[in-house]
Amino acid sequence: MDEYSLNRELLDGVDKVLFSSQQIQTRVEELGSRISRDYVGKKPLLVGVLRGVVFFMVDLMRTIDIPLEVDFMSISSYSPESRNLGLVRVVKDLELSITGRHVLFVEDIIDTGMTLNHLLRTLKARQPASLEVCVLFDKGKNRQIEVPIKYKGFDIPDAFVVGYGLDYREGYRNLPFVATLNPQSIRSE
Ligand code: 5GP
């Protein structure tokens, strides 16, 4: 998709493009090659949280050239306060068992790290053979808890971003690039 010929309505409220679709694809391919090498003979199980990770998961899977499996879970926050603590409710659990499997947790973006920390603890309790993290965007600056990231796409400034699966109130997910929103459009919604 050419970013300059996108529907104007879709671009409404978009401020600055931080990562073009081409930049993202190139980096995803690099991650996929590393993962393919590291997991030879291990048939990794890629696990993601719906729905933001869908673009990244699908593109990443296409660049991995060894056998793998994939599964998704879905979470929701009890309240804004509990969300800040990373306490989330699993709304849809994984369908596959991860016990004894080499699990690669694939995440679109990590900010404070609280959500990921909570989810990793939940998954570890199921005794996978190994559990690693692959994240596309890392905000770093706001990290409140150390989480081990084995594969990282990009460091990203501390700004709210949308596109490539990431939403603002469910919108903008289908932008092919990742961009900031202008502050007025965030406030006026
Ligand atoms: P954390 O617990 O690391 O603070 O939060 C991670 C989750 O917050 C991500 O999985 C994502 O759902 C959401 N999130 C954090 N930063 C952004 C952002 O800039 N844009 C969007 N769309 N979601 C974000």
mmCIF file of C-alpha atoms and ligand atoms in Angstrom:
data_model
loop_
_atom_site.group_PDB
_atom_site.id
_atom_site.type_symbol
_atom_site.label_atom_id
_atom_site.label_comp_id
_atom_site.label_asym_id
_atom_site.label_seq_id
_atom_site.Cartn_x
_atom_site.Cartn_y
_atom_site.Cartn_z
ATOM 1 C CA MET A 1 0.000 0.000 0.000
ATOM 2 C CA ASP A 2 1.422 3.411 -0.955
ATOM 3 C CA GLU A 3 1.306 5.624 2.113
ATOM 4 C CA TYR A 4 0.741 8.770 0.043
ATOM 5 C CA SER A 5 -2.329 7.501 -1.755
ATOM 6 C CA LEU A 6 -4.284 6.458 1.311
ATOM 7 C CA ASN A 7 -7.886 7.437 1.844
ATOM 8 C CA ARG A 8 -8.010 10.905 3.441
ATOM 9 C CA GLU A 9 -10.539 9.761 5.996
ATOM 10 C CA LEU A 10 -8.143 7.093 7.235
ATOM 11 C CA LEU A 11 -5.416 9.695 7.610
ATOM 12 C CA ASP A 12 -7.622 12.091 9.555
ATOM 13 C CA GLY A 13 -5.860 12.957 12.833
ATOM 14 C CA VAL A 14 -2.554 11.360 11.841
ATOM 15 C CA ASP A 15 0.416 13.546 12.722
ATOM 16 C CA LYS A 16 3.915 12.169 12.037
ATOM 17 C CA VAL A 17 4.907 8.887 10.431
ATOM 18 C CA LEU A 18 7.571 7.337 12.671
ATOM 19 C CA PHE A 19 8.150 4.088 10.788
ATOM 20 C CA SER A 20 7.214 3.477 7.170
ATOM 21 C CA SER A 21 5.762 0.222 5.996
ATOM 22 C CA GLN A 22 9.075 -0.543 4.233
ATOM 23 C CA GLN A 23 11.136 0.096 7.366
ATOM 24 C CA ILE A 24 8.854 -2.174 9.354
ATOM 25 C CA GLN A 25 8.996 -4.972 6.779
ATOM 26 C CA THR A 26 12.790 -4.855 6.602
ATOM 27 C CA ARG A 27 13.134 -5.081 10.361
ATOM 28 C CA VAL A 28 10.518 -7.838 10.642
ATOM 29 C CA GLU A 29 12.480 -9.881 8.088
ATOM 30 C CA GLU A 30 15.654 -9.474 10.167
ATOM 31 C CA LEU A 31 13.831 -10.665 13.282
ATOM 32 C CA GLY A 32 12.334 -13.593 11.373
ATOM 33 C CA SER A 33 15.774 -14.722 10.144
ATOM 34 C CA ARG A 34 17.207 -14.618 13.668
ATOM 35 C CA ILE A 35 14.254 -16.549 15.053
ATOM 36 C CA SER A 36 14.518 -19.144 12.260
ATOM 37 C CA ARG A 37 18.175 -19.725 13.125
ATOM 38 C CA ASP A 38 17.669 -19.814 16.899
ATOM 39 C CA TYR A 39 14.753 -22.245 16.854
ATOM 40 C CA VAL A 40 15.943 -24.841 14.342
ATOM 41 C CA GLY A 41 14.543 -28.244 15.357
ATOM 42 C CA LYS A 42 12.391 -26.737 18.124
ATOM 43 C CA LYS A 43 9.086 -26.033 16.390
ATOM 44 C CA PRO A 44 8.381 -22.833 18.351
ATOM 45 C CA LEU A 45 4.893 -21.900 19.462
ATOM 46 C CA LEU A 46 4.286 -18.218 18.771
ATOM 47 C CA VAL A 47 1.835 -16.676 21.206
ATOM 48 C CA GLY A 48 0.217 -13.262 20.830
ATOM 49 C CA VAL A 49 -2.402 -11.107 22.485
ATOM 50 C CA LEU A 50 -5.287 -10.010 20.284
ATOM 51 C CA ARG A 51 -5.844 -7.703 18.576
ATOM 52 C CA GLY A 52 -2.924 -5.270 18.184
ATOM 53 C CA VAL A 53 -0.336 -7.936 17.423
ATOM 54 C CA VAL A 54 -2.120 -9.392 14.397
ATOM 55 C CA PHE A 55 -0.237 -7.435 11.684
ATOM 56 C CA PHE A 56 3.136 -8.103 13.288
ATOM 57 C CA MET A 57 2.390 -11.766 13.977
ATOM 58 C CA VAL A 58 1.298 -12.501 10.423
ATOM 59 C CA ASP A 59 4.244 -10.683 8.829
ATOM 60 C CA LEU A 60 6.719 -12.244 11.251
ATOM 61 C CA MET A 61 5.381 -15.765 10.649
ATOM 62 C CA ARG A 62 5.807 -15.289 6.914
ATOM 63 C CA THR A 63 9.516 -14.545 7.390
ATOM 64 C CA ILE A 64 10.211 -17.589 9.607
ATOM 65 C CA ASP A 65 11.230 -20.544 7.476
ATOM 66 C CA ILE A 66 11.109 -23.378 10.002
ATOM 67 C CA PRO A 67 8.008 -25.277 11.228
ATOM 68 C CA LEU A 68 6.050 -23.362 13.890
ATOM 69 C CA GLU A 69 2.644 -23.114 15.493
ATOM 70 C CA VAL A 70 0.689 -20.051 16.552
ATOM 71 C CA ASP A 71 -1.963 -19.297 19.145
ATOM 72 C CA PHE A 72 -3.646 -16.182 20.497
ATOM 73 C CA MET A 73 -5.131 -15.010 23.743
ATOM 74 C CA SER A 74 -7.289 -12.034 24.525
ATOM 75 C CA ILE A 75 -7.212 -9.935 27.686
ATOM 76 C CA SER A 76 -9.155 -7.103 29.236
ATOM 77 C CA SER A 77 -8.497 -4.762 32.146
ATOM 78 C CA TYR A 78 -10.636 -4.832 35.253
ATOM 79 C CA SER A 79 -10.243 -1.048 35.620
ATOM 80 C CA PRO A 80 -7.772 1.706 34.644
ATOM 81 C CA GLU A 81 -6.077 1.286 38.048
ATOM 82 C CA SER A 82 -5.631 -2.445 37.658
ATOM 83 C CA ARG A 83 -4.381 -1.914 34.127
ATOM 84 C CA ASN A 84 -1.598 0.293 35.490
ATOM 85 C CA LEU A 85 -0.554 -2.587 37.697
ATOM 86 C CA GLY A 86 -0.627 -4.971 34.741
ATOM 87 C CA LEU A 87 -3.499 -6.918 36.289
ATOM 88 C CA VAL A 88 -5.505 -8.205 33.391
ATOM 89 C CA ARG A 89 -8.259 -10.742 32.968
ATOM 90 C CA VAL A 90 -7.781 -13.441 30.346
ATOM 91 C CA VAL A 91 -10.941 -13.214 28.231
ATOM 92 C CA LYS A 92 -9.881 -15.859 25.726
ATOM 93 C CA ASP A 93 -7.177 -18.293 26.731
ATOM 94 C CA LEU A 94 -4.756 -20.129 24.479
ATOM 95 C CA GLU A 95 -6.195 -23.193 22.820
ATOM 96 C CA LEU A 96 -2.906 -25.099 22.679
ATOM 97 C CA SER A 97 -1.030 -26.428 25.671
ATOM 98 C CA ILE A 98 2.345 -24.728 26.151
ATOM 99 C CA THR A 99 3.737 -27.254 28.623
ATOM 100 C CA GLY A 100 7.106 -28.482 27.354
ATOM 101 C CA ARG A 101 6.916 -26.197 24.286
ATOM 102 C CA HIS A 102 9.387 -23.557 23.147
ATOM 103 C CA VAL A 103 7.168 -20.506 23.456
ATOM 104 C CA LEU A 104 7.922 -17.184 21.803
ATOM 105 C CA PHE A 105 5.680 -14.457 23.146
ATOM 106 C CA VAL A 106 5.121 -11.918 20.358
ATOM 107 C CA GLU A 107 4.051 -8.424 21.400
ATOM 108 C CA ASP A 108 3.342 -5.310 19.363
ATOM 109 C CA ILE A 109 4.415 -2.641 21.848
ATOM 110 C CA ILE A 110 5.751 -2.515 25.370
ATOM 111 C CA ASP A 111 5.461 0.547 27.557
ATOM 112 C CA THR A 112 5.619 0.119 31.369
ATOM 113 C CA GLY A 113 6.122 -3.633 30.972
ATOM 114 C CA MET A 114 3.456 -4.362 33.581
ATOM 115 C CA THR A 115 1.062 -6.200 31.244
ATOM 116 C CA LEU A 116 3.814 -8.301 29.739
ATOM 117 C CA ASN A 117 5.239 -9.112 33.159
ATOM 118 C CA HIS A 118 1.870 -10.355 34.351
ATOM 119 C CA LEU A 119 1.284 -12.447 31.224
ATOM 120 C CA LEU A 120 4.755 -13.984 31.339
ATOM 121 C CA ARG A 121 4.200 -15.071 34.921
ATOM 122 C CA THR A 122 0.906 -16.693 33.912
ATOM 123 C CA LEU A 123 2.560 -18.528 31.019
ATOM 124 C CA LYS A 124 5.620 -19.605 33.033
ATOM 125 C CA ALA A 125 3.341 -21.352 35.522
ATOM 126 C CA ARG A 126 2.335 -23.693 32.688
ATOM 127 C CA GLN A 127 5.940 -24.910 32.445
ATOM 128 C CA PRO A 128 6.990 -24.300 28.854
ATOM 129 C CA ALA A 129 10.409 -25.694 27.823
ATOM 130 C CA SER A 130 11.475 -22.105 27.148
ATOM 131 C CA LEU A 131 9.788 -18.707 27.085
ATOM 132 C CA GLU A 132 11.218 -15.731 25.189
ATOM 133 C CA VAL A 133 9.831 -12.361 24.138
ATOM 134 C CA CYS A 134 9.785 -10.720 20.716
ATOM 135 C CA VAL A 135 8.513 -7.149 20.693
ATOM 136 C CA LEU A 136 8.233 -4.810 17.730
ATOM 137 C CA PHE A 137 8.185 -1.434 19.511
ATOM 138 C CA ASP A 138 9.790 -0.654 22.848
ATOM 139 C CA LYS A 139 9.011 2.622 24.628
ATOM 140 C CA GLY A 140 11.694 1.905 27.228
ATOM 141 C CA LYS A 141 11.504 5.251 28.968
ATOM 142 C CA ASN A 142 8.353 4.354 30.931
ATOM 143 C CA ARG A 143 9.478 0.911 31.991
ATOM 144 C CA GLN A 144 8.399 0.139 35.546
ATOM 145 C CA ILE A 145 9.469 -3.452 35.666
ATOM 146 C CA GLU A 146 12.309 -5.310 33.994
ATOM 147 C CA VAL A 147 11.121 -7.750 31.343
ATOM 148 C CA PRO A 148 13.521 -9.909 29.349
ATOM 149 C CA ILE A 149 13.268 -9.009 25.658
ATOM 150 C CA LYS A 150 15.180 -11.349 23.378
ATOM 151 C CA TYR A 151 14.095 -9.924 20.014
ATOM 152 C CA LYS A 152 13.328 -6.237 19.574
ATOM 153 C CA GLY A 153 12.247 -4.350 16.465
ATOM 154 C CA PHE A 154 12.603 -0.678 17.302
ATOM 155 C CA ASP A 155 13.029 1.668 20.227
ATOM 156 C CA ILE A 156 10.278 4.236 20.062
ATOM 157 C CA PRO A 157 9.855 7.660 21.691
ATOM 158 C CA ASP A 158 7.393 8.131 24.518
ATOM 159 C CA ALA A 159 4.363 9.072 22.393
ATOM 160 C CA PHE A 160 1.072 7.361 21.701
ATOM 161 C CA VAL A 161 1.308 5.655 18.326
ATOM 162 C CA VAL A 162 -1.166 4.028 15.961
ATOM 163 C CA GLY A 163 -1.079 1.919 12.819
ATOM 164 C CA TYR A 164 0.258 -1.507 11.820
ATOM 165 C CA GLY A 165 -2.298 -3.081 14.148
ATOM 166 C CA LEU A 166 -2.120 -0.482 16.926
ATOM 167 C CA ASP A 167 -5.342 1.392 17.549
ATOM 168 C CA TYR A 168 -6.804 4.500 19.049
ATOM 169 C CA ARG A 169 -10.341 3.628 20.163
ATOM 170 C CA GLU A 170 -10.307 0.746 17.669
ATOM 171 C CA GLY A 171 -9.446 3.058 14.750
ATOM 172 C CA TYR A 172 -6.271 3.379 12.655
ATOM 173 C CA ARG A 173 -5.261 -0.284 12.936
ATOM 174 C CA ASN A 174 -5.124 -0.670 9.161
ATOM 175 C CA LEU A 175 -2.614 2.109 8.539
ATOM 176 C CA PRO A 176 0.395 0.421 6.873
ATOM 177 C CA PHE A 177 2.833 2.618 8.827
ATOM 178 C CA VAL A 178 3.202 3.638 12.477
ATOM 179 C CA ALA A 179 2.435 7.248 13.304
ATOM 180 C CA THR A 180 1.631 9.660 16.108
ATOM 181 C CA LEU A 181 -1.759 11.335 16.310
ATOM 182 C CA ASN A 182 -2.162 15.048 16.561
ATOM 183 C CA PRO A 183 -3.192 16.082 20.067
ATOM 184 C CA GLN A 184 -6.480 17.739 18.976
ATOM 185 C CA SER A 185 -7.817 14.529 17.483
ATOM 186 C CA ILE A 186 -7.054 12.641 20.685
ATOM 187 C CA ARG A 187 -8.853 15.223 22.794
ATOM 188 C CA SER A 188 -11.858 15.803 20.539
ATOM 189 C CA GLU A 189 -12.925 12.112 20.478
HETATM 190 P P1 5GP B 1 2.346 -1.781 29.300
HETATM 191 O O1 5GP B 1 1.747 -2.697 30.321
HETATM 192 O O2 5GP B 1 3.685 -2.224 28.788
HETATM 193 O O3 5GP B 1 2.394 -0.366 29.823
HETATM 194 O O4 5GP B 1 1.294 -1.696 28.143
HETATM 195 C C1 5GP B 1 1.389 -2.384 26.983
HETATM 196 C C2 5GP B 1 0.098 -2.298 26.216
HETATM 197 O O5 5GP B 1 -0.402 -0.944 26.193
HETATM 198 C C3 5GP B 1 0.321 -2.668 24.763
HETATM 199 O O6 5GP B 1 0.157 -4.046 24.572
HETATM 200 C C4 5GP B 1 -0.719 -1.825 24.051
HETATM 201 O O7 5GP B 1 -1.941 -2.509 24.072
HETATM 202 C C5 5GP B 1 -0.858 -0.589 24.910
HETATM 203 N N1 5GP B 1 -0.037 0.528 24.406
HETATM 204 C C6 5GP B 1 1.076 1.042 24.990
HETATM 205 N N2 5GP B 1 1.566 2.068 24.269
HETATM 206 C C7 5GP B 1 0.749 2.197 23.196
HETATM 207 C C8 5GP B 1 0.746 3.097 22.069
HETATM 208 O O8 5GP B 1 1.580 3.996 21.891
HETATM 209 N N3 5GP B 1 -0.247 2.916 21.161
HETATM 210 C C9 5GP B 1 -1.212 1.962 21.295
HETATM 211 N N4 5GP B 1 -2.133 1.885 20.343
HETATM 212 N N5 5GP B 1 -1.228 1.104 22.348
HETATM 213 C C10 5GP B 1 -0.263 1.223 23.277
#
